[in-house]
CSV table of C-alpha atoms in Angstrom, one decimal:
chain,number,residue,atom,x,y,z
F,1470,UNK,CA,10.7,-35.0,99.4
F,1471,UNK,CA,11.9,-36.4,102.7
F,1472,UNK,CA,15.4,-34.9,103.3
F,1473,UNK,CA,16.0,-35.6,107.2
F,1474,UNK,CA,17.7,-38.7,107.1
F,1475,UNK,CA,20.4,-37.4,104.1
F,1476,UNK,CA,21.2,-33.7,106.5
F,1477,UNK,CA,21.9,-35.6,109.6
F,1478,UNK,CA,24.5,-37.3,107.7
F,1479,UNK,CA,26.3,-34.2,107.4
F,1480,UNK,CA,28.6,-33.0,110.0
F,1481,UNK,CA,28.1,-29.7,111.8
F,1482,UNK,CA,30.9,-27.4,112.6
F,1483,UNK,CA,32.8,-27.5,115.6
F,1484,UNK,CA,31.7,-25.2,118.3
F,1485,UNK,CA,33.1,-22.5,120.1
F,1486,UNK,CA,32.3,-19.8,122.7
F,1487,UNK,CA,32.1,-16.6,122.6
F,1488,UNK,CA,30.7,-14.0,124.7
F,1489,UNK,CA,29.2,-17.2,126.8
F,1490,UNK,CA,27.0,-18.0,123.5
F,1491,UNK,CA,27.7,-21.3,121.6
F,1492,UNK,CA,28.7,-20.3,118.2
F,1493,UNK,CA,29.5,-22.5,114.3
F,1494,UNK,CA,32.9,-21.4,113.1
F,1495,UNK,CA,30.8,-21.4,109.5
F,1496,UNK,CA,33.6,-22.5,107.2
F,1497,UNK,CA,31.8,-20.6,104.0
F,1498,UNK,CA,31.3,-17.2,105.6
F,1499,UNK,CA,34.7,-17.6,107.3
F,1500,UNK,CA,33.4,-16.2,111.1
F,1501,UNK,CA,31.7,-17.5,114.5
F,1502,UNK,CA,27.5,-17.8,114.1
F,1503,UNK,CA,25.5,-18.1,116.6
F,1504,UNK,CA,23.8,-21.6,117.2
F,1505,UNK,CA,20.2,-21.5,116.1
F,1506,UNK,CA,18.1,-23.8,114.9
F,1507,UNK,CA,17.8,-22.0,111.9
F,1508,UNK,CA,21.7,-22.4,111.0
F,1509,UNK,CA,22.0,-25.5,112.0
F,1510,UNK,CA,19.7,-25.9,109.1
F,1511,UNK,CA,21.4,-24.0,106.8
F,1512,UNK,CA,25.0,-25.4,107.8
F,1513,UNK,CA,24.0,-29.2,107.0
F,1514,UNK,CA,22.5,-28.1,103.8
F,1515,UNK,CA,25.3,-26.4,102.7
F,1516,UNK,CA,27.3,-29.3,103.4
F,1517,UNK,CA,24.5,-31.7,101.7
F,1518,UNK,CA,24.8,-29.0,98.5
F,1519,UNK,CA,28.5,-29.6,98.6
F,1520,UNK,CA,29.4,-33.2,99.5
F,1521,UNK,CA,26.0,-34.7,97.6
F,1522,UNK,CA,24.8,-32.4,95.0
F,1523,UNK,CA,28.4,-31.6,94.4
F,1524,UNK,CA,27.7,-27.7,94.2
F,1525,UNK,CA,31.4,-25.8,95.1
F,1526,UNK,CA,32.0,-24.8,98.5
F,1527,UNK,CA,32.8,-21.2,96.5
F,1528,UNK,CA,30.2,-21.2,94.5
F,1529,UNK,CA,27.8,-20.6,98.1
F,1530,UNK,CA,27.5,-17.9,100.1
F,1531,UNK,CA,25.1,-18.0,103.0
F,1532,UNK,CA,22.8,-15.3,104.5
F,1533,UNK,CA,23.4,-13.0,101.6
F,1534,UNK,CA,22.4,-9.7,101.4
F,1535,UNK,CA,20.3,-9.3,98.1
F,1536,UNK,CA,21.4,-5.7,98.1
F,1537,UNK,CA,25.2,-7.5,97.1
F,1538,UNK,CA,23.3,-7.8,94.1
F,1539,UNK,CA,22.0,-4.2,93.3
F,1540,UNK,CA,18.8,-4.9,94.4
F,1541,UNK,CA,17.4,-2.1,96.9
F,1542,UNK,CA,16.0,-4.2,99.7
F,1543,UNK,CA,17.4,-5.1,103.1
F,1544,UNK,CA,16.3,-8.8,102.9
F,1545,UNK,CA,19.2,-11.6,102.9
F,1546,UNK,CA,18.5,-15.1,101.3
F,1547,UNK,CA,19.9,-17.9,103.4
F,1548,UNK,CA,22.0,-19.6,100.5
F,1549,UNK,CA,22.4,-18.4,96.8
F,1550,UNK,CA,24.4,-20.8,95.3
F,1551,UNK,CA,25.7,-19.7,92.0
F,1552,UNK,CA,27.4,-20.7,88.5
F,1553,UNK,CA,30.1,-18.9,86.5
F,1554,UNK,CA,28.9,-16.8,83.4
F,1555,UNK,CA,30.8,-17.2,79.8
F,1556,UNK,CA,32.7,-13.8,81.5
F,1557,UNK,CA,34.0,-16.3,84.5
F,1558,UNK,CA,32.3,-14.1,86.7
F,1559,UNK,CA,29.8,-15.5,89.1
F,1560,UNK,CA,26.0,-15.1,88.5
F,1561,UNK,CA,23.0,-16.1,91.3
F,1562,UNK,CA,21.5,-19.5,89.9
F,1563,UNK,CA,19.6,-20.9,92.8
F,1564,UNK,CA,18.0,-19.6,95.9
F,1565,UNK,CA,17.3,-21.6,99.1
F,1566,UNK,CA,15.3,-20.6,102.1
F,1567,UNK,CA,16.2,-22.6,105.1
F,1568,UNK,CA,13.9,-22.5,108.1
F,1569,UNK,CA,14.1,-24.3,111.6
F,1570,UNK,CA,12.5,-27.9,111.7
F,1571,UNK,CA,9.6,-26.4,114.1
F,1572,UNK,CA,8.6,-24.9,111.3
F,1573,UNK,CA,6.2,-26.3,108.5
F,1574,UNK,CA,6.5,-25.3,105.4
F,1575,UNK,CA,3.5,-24.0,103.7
F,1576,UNK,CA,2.6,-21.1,100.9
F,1577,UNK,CA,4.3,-17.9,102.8
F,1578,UNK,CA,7.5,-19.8,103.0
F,1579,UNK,CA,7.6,-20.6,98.8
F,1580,UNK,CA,6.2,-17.1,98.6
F,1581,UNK,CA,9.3,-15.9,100.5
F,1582,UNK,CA,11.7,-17.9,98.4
F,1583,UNK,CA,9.7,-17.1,95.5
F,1584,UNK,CA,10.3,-13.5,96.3
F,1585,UNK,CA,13.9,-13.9,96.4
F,1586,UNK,CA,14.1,-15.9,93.7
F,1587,UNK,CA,12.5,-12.9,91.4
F,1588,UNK,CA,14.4,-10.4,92.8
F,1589,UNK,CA,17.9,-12.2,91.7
F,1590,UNK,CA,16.8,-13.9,88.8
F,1591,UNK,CA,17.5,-17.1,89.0
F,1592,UNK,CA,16.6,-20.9,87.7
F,1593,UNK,CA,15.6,-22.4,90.7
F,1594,UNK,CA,14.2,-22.1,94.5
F,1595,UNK,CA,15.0,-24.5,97.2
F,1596,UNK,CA,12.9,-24.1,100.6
F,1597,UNK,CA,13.6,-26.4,103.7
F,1598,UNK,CA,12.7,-27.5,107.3
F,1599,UNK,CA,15.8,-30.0,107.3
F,1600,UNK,CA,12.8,-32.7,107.1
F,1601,UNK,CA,11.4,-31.7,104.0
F,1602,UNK,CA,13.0,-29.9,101.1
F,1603,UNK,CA,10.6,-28.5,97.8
F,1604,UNK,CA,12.6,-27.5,94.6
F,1605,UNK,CA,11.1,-25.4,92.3
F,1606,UNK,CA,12.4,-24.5,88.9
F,1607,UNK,CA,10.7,-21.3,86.8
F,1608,UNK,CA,9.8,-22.0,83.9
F,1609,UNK,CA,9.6,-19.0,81.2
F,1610,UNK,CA,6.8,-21.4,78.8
F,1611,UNK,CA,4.1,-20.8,81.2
């Protein structure tokens, strides 16, 4: 699905220096990140997740390590957006994989999020370009 036109929609936070480098003030992970194409990525869809899908802004957190989650790996998942159990505690639900609009997306990319998605054990797996966007939910039937 074509998600270009809906992300460009979505504001990007303000900029600041520091250390001569432009960098977001990233309102989710409260600190300055460095401007990449990458994050510019992964800011407008965690602003499309909040102000469209209507997921909450603390219910995301962005380049997580999936070692927060016991898992013995030094990879980091871009966004894991995540629901509240029947304890009220919050448990991973989705995965997404955000990658820089130069870059197609294609088998290792799903593998990737795939990967991630196993690891934490969750329903679904988002992976974007900020063009396209693929959603994948797992289904235990098959």
């Amino acid at each position: 699905m074509n998600i270009e036109n809906a992300l460009q929609e979505m504001d990007l936070p303000k900029i600041y220096i520091r250390n001569g480098k432009e960098c977001y003030y990233d309102t989710y992970r409260k600190k300055l990140i460095p401007v990449t194409p990458e994050e510019e990525i992964r800011q407008r869809v965690a602003r499309w997740l909040e102000a469209r899908v209507l997921v909450p802004a603390e219910c995301m957190i962005l380049e997580q390590h999936l070692s927060h989650y016991g898992i013995n790996t030094k990879d980091r998942a871009d966004i894991v957006i995540h629901k509240v159990n029947t304890s009220g505690e919050l448990q991973p639900l989705a995965v997404v994989e955000c990658k820089a609009a130069s870059v197609v997306l294609n088998d290792r990319t799903a593998e990737q999020c795939f990967r991630y998605a196993d690891m934490l054990t969750v329903d679904y797996a988002f992976i974007t370009n900020g063009i396209e966007i693929a959603v994948f939910r797992y289904d235990s039937s098959a």
